[in-house]
CSV table of C-alpha atoms (C1' of nucleotides) in Angstrom, one decimal:
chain,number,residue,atom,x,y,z
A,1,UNK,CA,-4.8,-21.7,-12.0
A,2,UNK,CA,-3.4,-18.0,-12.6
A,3,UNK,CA,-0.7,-19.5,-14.9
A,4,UNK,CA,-2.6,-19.4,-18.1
A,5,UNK,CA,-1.9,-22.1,-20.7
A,6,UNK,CA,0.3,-21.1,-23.7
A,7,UNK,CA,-2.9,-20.7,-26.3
A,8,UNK,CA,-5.0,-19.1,-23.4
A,9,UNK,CA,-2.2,-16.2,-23.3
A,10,UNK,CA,-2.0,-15.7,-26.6
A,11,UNK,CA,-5.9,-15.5,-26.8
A,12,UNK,CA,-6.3,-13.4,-23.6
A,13,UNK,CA,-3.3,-11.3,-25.5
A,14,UNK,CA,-5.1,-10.8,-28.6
A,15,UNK,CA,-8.1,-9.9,-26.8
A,16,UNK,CA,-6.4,-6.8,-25.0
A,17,UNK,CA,-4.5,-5.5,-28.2
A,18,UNK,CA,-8.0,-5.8,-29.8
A,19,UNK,CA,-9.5,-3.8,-26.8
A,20,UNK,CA,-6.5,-1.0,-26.7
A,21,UNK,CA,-6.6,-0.7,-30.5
A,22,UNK,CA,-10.3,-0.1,-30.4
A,23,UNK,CA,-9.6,2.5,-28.3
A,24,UNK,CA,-7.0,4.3,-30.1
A,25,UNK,CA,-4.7,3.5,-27.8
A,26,UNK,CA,-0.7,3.0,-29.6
A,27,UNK,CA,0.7,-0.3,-29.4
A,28,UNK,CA,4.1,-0.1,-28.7
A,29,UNK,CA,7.0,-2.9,-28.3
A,30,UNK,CA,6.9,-2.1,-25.0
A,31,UNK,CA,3.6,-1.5,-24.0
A,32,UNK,CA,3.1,-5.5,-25.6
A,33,UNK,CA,5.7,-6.6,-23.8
A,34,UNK,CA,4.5,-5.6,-20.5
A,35,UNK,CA,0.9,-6.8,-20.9
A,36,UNK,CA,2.1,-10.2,-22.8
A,37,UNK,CA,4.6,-10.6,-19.4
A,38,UNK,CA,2.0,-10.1,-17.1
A,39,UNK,CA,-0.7,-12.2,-18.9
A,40,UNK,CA,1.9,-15.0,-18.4
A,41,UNK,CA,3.3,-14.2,-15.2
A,42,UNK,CA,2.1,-16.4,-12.0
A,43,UNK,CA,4.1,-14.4,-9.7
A,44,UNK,CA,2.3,-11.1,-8.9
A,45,UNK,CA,5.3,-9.0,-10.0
A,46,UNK,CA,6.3,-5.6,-8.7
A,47,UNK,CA,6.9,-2.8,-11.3
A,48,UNK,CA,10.7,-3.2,-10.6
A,49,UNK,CA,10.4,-7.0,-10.9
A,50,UNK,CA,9.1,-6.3,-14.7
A,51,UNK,CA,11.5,-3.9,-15.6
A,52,UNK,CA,14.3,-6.3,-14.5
A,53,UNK,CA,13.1,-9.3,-15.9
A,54,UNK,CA,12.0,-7.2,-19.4
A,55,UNK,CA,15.1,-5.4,-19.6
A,56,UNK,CA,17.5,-7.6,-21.5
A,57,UNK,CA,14.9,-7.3,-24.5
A,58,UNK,CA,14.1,-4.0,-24.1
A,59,UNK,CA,17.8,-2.0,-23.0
A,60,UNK,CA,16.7,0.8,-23.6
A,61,UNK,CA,13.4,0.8,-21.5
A,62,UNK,CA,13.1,3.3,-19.0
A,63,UNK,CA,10.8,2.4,-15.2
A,64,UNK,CA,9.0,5.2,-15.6
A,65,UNK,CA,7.3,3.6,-18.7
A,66,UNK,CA,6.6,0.3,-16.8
A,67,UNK,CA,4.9,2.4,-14.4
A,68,UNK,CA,3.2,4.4,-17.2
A,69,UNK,CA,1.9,1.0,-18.4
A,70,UNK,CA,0.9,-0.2,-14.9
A,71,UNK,CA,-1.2,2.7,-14.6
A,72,UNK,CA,-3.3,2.2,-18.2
A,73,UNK,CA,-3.5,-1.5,-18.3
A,74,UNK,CA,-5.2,-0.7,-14.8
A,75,UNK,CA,-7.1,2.0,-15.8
A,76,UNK,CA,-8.5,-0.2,-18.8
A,77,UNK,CA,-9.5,-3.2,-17.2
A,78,UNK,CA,-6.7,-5.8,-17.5
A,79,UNK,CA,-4.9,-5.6,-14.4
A,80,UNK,CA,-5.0,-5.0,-10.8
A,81,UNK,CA,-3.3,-3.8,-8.1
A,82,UNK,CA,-2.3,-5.4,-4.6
A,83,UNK,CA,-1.3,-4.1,-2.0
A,84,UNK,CA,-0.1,-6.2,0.9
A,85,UNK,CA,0.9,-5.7,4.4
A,86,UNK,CA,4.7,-5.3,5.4
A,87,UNK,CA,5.7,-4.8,1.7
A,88,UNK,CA,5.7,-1.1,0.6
A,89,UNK,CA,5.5,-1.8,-3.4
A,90,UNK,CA,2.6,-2.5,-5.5
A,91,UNK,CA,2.3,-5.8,-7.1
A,92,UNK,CA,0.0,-6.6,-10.0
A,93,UNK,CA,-2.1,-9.1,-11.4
A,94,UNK,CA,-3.3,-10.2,-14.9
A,95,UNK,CA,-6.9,-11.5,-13.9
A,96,UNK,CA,-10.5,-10.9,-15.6
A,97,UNK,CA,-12.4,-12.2,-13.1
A,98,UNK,CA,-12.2,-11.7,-9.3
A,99,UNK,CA,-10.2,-13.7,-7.1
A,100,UNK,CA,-8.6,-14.2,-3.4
A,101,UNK,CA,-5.3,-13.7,-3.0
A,102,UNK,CA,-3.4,-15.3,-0.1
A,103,UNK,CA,0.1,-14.0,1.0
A,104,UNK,CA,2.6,-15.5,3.3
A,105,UNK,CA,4.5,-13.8,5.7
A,106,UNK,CA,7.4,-15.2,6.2
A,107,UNK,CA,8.8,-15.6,2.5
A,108,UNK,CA,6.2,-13.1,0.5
A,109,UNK,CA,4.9,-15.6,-2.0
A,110,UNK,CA,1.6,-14.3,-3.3
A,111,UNK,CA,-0.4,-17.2,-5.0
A,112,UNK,CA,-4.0,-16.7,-6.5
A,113,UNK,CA,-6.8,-19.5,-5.4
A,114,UNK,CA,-10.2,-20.2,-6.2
A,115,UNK,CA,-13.2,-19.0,-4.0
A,116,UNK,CA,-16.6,-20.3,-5.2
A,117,UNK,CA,-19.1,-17.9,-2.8
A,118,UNK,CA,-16.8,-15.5,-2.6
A,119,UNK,CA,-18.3,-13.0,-5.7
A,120,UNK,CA,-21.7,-14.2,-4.0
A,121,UNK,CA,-21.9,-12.0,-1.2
A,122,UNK,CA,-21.9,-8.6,-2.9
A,123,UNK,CA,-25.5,-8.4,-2.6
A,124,UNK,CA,-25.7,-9.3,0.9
A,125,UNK,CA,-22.9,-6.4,1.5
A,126,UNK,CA,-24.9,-4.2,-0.2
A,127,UNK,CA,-27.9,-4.8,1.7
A,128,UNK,CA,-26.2,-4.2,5.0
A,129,UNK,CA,-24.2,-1.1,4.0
A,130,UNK,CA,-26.3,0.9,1.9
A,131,UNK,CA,-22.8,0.8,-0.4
A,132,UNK,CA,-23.1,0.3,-4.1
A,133,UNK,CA,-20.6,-2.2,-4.2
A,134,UNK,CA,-18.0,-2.9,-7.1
A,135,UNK,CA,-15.8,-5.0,-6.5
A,136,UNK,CA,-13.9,-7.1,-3.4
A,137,UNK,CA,-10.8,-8.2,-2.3
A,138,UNK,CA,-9.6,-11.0,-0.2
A,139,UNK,CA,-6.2,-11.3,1.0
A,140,UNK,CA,-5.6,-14.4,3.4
A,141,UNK,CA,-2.1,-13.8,5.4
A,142,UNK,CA,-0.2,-17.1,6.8
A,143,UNK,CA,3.0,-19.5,6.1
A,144,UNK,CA,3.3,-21.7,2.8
A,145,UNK,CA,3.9,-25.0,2.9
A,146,UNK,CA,7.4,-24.8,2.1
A,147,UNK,CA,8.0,-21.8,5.0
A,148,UNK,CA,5.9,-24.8,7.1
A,149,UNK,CA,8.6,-27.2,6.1
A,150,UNK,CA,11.9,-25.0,6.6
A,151,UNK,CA,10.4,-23.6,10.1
A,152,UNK,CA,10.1,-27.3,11.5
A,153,UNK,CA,13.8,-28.2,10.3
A,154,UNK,CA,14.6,-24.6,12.1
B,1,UNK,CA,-19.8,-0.6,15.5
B,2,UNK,CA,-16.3,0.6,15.6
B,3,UNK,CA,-17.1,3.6,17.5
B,4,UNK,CA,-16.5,2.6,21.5
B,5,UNK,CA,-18.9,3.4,23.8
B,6,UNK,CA,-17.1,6.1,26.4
B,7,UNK,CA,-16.8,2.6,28.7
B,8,UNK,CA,-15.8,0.0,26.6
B,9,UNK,CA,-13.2,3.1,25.3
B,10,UNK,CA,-11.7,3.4,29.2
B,11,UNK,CA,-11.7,-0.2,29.5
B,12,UNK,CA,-9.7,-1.2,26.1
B,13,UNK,CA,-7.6,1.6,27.3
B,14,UNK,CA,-6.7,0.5,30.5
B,15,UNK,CA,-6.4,-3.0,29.1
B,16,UNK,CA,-3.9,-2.0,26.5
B,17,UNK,CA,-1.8,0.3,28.6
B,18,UNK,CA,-1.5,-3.0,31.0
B,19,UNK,CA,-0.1,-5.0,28.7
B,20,UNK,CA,2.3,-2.5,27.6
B,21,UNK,CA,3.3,-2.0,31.1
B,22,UNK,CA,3.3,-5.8,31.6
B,23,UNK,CA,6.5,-5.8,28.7
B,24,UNK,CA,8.2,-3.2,30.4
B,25,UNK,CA,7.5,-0.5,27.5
B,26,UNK,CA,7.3,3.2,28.8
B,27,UNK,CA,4.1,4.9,28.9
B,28,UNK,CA,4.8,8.6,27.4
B,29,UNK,CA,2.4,10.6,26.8
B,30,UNK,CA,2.3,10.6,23.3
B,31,UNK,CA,2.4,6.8,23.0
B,32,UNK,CA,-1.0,6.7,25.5
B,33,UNK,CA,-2.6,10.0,23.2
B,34,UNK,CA,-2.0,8.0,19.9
B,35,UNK,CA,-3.3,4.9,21.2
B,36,UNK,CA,-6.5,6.7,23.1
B,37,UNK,CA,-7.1,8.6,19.6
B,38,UNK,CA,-7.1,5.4,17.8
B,39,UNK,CA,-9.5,3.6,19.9
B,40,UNK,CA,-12.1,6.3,19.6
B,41,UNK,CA,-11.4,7.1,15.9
B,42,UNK,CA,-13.8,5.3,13.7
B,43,UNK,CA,-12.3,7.1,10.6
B,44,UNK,CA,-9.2,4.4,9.9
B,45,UNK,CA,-6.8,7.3,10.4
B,46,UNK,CA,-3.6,8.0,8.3
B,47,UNK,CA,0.2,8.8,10.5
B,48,UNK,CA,-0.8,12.6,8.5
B,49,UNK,CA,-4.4,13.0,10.3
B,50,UNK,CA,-3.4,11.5,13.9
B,51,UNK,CA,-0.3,13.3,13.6
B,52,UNK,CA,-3.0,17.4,12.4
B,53,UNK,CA,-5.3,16.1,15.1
B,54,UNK,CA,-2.7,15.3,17.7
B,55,UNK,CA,-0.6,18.2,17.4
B,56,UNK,CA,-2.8,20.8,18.9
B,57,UNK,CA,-2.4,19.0,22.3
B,58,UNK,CA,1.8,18.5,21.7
B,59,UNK,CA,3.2,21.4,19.7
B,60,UNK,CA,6.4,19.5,20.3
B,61,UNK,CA,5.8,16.1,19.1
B,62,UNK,CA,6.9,15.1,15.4
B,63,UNK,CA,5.5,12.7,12.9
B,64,UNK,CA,8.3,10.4,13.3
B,65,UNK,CA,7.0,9.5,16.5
B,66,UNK,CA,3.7,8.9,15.3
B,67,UNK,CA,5.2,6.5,12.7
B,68,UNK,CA,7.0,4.8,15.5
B,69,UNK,CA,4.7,4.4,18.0
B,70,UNK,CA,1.9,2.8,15.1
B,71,UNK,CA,4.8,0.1,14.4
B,72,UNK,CA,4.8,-0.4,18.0
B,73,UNK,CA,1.1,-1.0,18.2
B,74,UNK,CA,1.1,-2.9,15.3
B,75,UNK,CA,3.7,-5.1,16.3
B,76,UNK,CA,1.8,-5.3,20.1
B,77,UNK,CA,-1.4,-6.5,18.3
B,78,UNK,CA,-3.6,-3.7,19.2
B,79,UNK,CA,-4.4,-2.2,15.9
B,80,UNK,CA,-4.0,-3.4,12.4
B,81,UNK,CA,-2.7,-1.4,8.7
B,82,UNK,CA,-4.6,-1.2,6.2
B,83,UNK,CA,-3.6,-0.1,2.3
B,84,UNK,CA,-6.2,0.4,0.3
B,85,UNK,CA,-6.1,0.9,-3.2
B,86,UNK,CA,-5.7,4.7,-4.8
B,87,UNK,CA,-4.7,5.8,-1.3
B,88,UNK,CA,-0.9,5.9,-1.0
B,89,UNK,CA,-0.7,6.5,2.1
B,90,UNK,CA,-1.3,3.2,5.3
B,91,UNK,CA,-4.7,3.7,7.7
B,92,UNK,CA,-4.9,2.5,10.9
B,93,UNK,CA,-7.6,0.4,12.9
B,94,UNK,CA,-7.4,-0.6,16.5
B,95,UNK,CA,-9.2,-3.9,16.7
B,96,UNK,CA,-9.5,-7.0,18.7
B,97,UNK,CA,-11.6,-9.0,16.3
B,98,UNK,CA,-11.0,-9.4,12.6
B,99,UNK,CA,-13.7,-7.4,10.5
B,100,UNK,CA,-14.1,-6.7,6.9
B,101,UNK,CA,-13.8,-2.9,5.9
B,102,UNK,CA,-15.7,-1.4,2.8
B,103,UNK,CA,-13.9,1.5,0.9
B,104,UNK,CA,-15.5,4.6,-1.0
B,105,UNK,CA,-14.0,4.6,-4.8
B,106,UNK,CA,-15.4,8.4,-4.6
B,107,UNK,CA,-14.7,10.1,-1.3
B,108,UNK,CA,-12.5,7.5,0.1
B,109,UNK,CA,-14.1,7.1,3.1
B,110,UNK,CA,-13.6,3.4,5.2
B,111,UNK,CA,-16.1,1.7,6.8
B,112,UNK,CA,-16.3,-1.2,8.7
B,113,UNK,CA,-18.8,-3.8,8.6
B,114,UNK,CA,-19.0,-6.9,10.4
B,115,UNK,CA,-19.5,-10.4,8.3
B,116,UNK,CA,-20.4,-13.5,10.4
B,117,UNK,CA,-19.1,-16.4,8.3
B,118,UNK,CA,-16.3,-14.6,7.0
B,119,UNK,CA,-13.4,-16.0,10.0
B,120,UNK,CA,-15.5,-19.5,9.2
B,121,UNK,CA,-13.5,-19.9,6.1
B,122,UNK,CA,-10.2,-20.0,7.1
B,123,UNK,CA,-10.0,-23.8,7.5
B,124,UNK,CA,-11.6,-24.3,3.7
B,125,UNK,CA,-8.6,-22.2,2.7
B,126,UNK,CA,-6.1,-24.5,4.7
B,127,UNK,CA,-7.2,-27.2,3.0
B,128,UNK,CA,-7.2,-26.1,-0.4
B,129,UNK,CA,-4.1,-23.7,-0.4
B,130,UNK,CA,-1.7,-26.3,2.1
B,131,UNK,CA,-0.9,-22.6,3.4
B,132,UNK,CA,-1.3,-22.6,7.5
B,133,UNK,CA,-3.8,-19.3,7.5
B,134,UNK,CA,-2.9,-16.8,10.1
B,135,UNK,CA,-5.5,-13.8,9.1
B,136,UNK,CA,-7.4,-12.3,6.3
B,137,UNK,CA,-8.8,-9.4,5.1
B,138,UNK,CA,-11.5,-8.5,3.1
B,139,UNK,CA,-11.7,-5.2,1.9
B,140,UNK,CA,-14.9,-4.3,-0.5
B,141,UNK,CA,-14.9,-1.3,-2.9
B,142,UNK,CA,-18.0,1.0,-4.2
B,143,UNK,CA,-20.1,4.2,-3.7
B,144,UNK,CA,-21.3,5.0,0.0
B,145,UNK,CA,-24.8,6.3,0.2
B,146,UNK,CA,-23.5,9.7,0.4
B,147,UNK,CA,-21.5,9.4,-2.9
B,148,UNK,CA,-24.8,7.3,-4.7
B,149,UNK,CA,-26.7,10.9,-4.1
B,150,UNK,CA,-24.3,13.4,-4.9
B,151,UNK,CA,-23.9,11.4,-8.1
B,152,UNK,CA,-27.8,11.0,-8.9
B,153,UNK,CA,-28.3,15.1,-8.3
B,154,UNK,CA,-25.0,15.4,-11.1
C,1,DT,C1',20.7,6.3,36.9
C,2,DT,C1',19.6,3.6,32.7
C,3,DG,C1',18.4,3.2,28.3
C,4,DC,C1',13.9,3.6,25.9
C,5,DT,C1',11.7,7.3,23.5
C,6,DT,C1',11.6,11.7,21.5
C,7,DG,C1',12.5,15.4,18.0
C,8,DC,C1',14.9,16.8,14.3
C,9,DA,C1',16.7,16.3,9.9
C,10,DA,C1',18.5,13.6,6.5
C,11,DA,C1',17.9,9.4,3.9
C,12,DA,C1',15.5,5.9,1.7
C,13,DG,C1',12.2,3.7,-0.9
C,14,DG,C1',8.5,3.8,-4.5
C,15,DT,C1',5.9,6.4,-7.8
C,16,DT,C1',4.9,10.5,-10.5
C,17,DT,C1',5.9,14.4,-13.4
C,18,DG,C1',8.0,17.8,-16.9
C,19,DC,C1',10.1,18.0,-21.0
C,20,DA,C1',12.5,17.1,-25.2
C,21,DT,C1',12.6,13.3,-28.4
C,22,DT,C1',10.8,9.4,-30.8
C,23,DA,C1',7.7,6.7,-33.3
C,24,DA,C1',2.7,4.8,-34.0
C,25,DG,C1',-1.2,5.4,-36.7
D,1,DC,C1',2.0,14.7,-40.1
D,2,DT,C1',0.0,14.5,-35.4
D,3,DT,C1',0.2,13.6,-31.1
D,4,DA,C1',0.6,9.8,-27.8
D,5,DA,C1',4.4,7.4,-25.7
D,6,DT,C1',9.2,7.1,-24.4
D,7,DG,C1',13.5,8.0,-21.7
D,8,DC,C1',15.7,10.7,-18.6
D,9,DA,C1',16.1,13.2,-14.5
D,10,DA,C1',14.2,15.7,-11.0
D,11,DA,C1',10.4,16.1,-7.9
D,12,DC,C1',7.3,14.1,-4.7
D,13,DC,C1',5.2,11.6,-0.9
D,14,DT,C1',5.4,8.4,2.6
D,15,DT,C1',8.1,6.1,5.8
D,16,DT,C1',12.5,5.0,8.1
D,17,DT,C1',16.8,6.0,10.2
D,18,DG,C1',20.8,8.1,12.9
D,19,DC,C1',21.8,10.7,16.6
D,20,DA,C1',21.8,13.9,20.5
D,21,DA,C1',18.8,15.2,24.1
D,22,DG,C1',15.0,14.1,27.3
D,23,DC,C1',12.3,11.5,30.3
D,24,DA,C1',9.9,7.1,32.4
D,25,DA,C1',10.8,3.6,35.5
DNA sequence: TTGCTTGCAAAAGGTTTGCATTAAG
DNA sequence: CTTAATGCAAACCTTTTGCAAGCAA
C-alpha cells in the first residue's frame, strides 16, 4: 500500500522534479536520488539508513546533504517526518495523502495502513478545540505478527 | 481536563507513591517533586522546564536526574513521552487514560483533548494490520485560537 | 548497613552549521 | 556567470553513562 508500483514511482517522481524545477529549485544527482529512494522505499528510513543504502552510487556523498534534502523535500510537501517513541532518530515517509502509521515495539518495523474516517474528524476537532487544524497523525504502538510468532516459540 | 483538581492531584499522588513503595523503589525527594510537578503541570513539560522550574526548590539537583527519574516514570506507567514534530526535544504527560493531544505549528503549545471513539478502534486495526495493538497516539497539528488572532491582526 | 539514587562531568547519539569548493541553470 | 548545493569538519543539543558520594529503607 506504501510500496508504490514501478510506473506510479516514476510518475509520482516526475511529478516532484516538475514541482522543484518550477520552483527554481537545482536538481542535482543527489538530491534525485534521495527523493526517487524514498518515493520507492516501504521502509520509513532514517537519514543514516539512506545514506548507507545510497552510498555505493553516490561515494562521494556526504550525511549532511541527506539531511539537507530531508529538510527541503519536507519543507516542500513530499515527505514527512515521524517520530516514534523509544527511537531517538527521525524516520521519513514519501506519502501525499495522510495516513496512520503503526509501530511495533519489540522489533521497530514501521508499516503504513489505511484509515477510512480517519481524515474525517478534523472538523469535529476543530469544533471542540477552537484549533485551526492542519493536519493529524496516528501512530498505533504493539507487536507484529512475526514478533507474535517468535515471542510464542520464546 | 488535564489540570487536576487540588484532590484528585493528592489522591493520584498518594496512589503513585504507593505503588512505587509497593516495588521497593526509594522515595527521594526529588523523584516525589518531579512526579508532583508532573501531575499538576498541564503544559506537557520538557526534562529543560521541569528541571528551570524545579531547581529553585533543589539548588543541588542536576538534569541528569530529571532524565532518570522521567525513564523511571515512564517505565512505571505513570506518565507517557511525547515527540512532536519541530520540537527536538521529548514532553512529558502523566496520564492514566489514553488521550489525543493537539499541537500549535506557531507557538508550540500542547493541548490535550479527549476523543470518545478514538480507543474504540483498536480492534479494527487488529484486524486489518495482524499487528496485536498495545496503544496509540493521535497527535493533531494547527493554529490555537491565540495564534488564529495574532495572525488575523498581522 | 546496603545498594539505590544522586550530582557531576564526560560521552554518545543525531542533527545543524560555517565555509571553501563545485556544479546547475 | 551566478549562486544554490555539496562535502567536510566542527559545533550543537538532547539524552545517557560512569563513578564516587550520599541517603532511603
Amino acid at each position: 500500500m506504501h510500496t508504490h508500483l514501478e510506473e506510479d514511482r516514476q510518475l509520482l517522481y516526475q511529478n516532484a522534479l516538475d514541482h522543484l524545477k518550477g520552483k527554481g529549485i537545482r536538481l542535482t544527482d543527489t538530491r534525485k536520488a534521495i527523493l526517487y529512494y524514498l518515493i520507492g522505499s516501504p521502509n520509513h528510513p532514517s537519514a543514516e539508513m539512506i545514506y548507507r543504502d545510497l552510498l555505493p552510487s553516490f561515494p562521494s556523498m556526504s550525511l549532511a546533504t541527506v539531511y539537507n534534502n530531508l529538510k527541503l523535500l519536507v519543507d516542500e510537501g513530499f515527505i514527512s517526518e515521524l517520530k516514534v517513541s523509544q527511537d531517538s532518530t527521525s524516520r521519513y515517509d514519501f506519502m501525499g495523502n495522510e495516513h496512520p502509521h503503526i509501530v511495533c515495539e519489540r522489533c521497530g518495523a514501521i508499516e503504513d495502513f489505511m484509515d477510512s474516517h480517519h481524515p474525517n474528524i478534523h472538523q469535529a476537532i476543530e469544533r471542540r478545540t477552537g484549533y485551526q487544524v492542519t493536519r493529524s497523525q496516528l501512530v498505533v504502538y504493539g507487536l507484529c505478527p512475526n514478533c507474535q510468532e517468535a515471542l510464542k516459540k520464546a
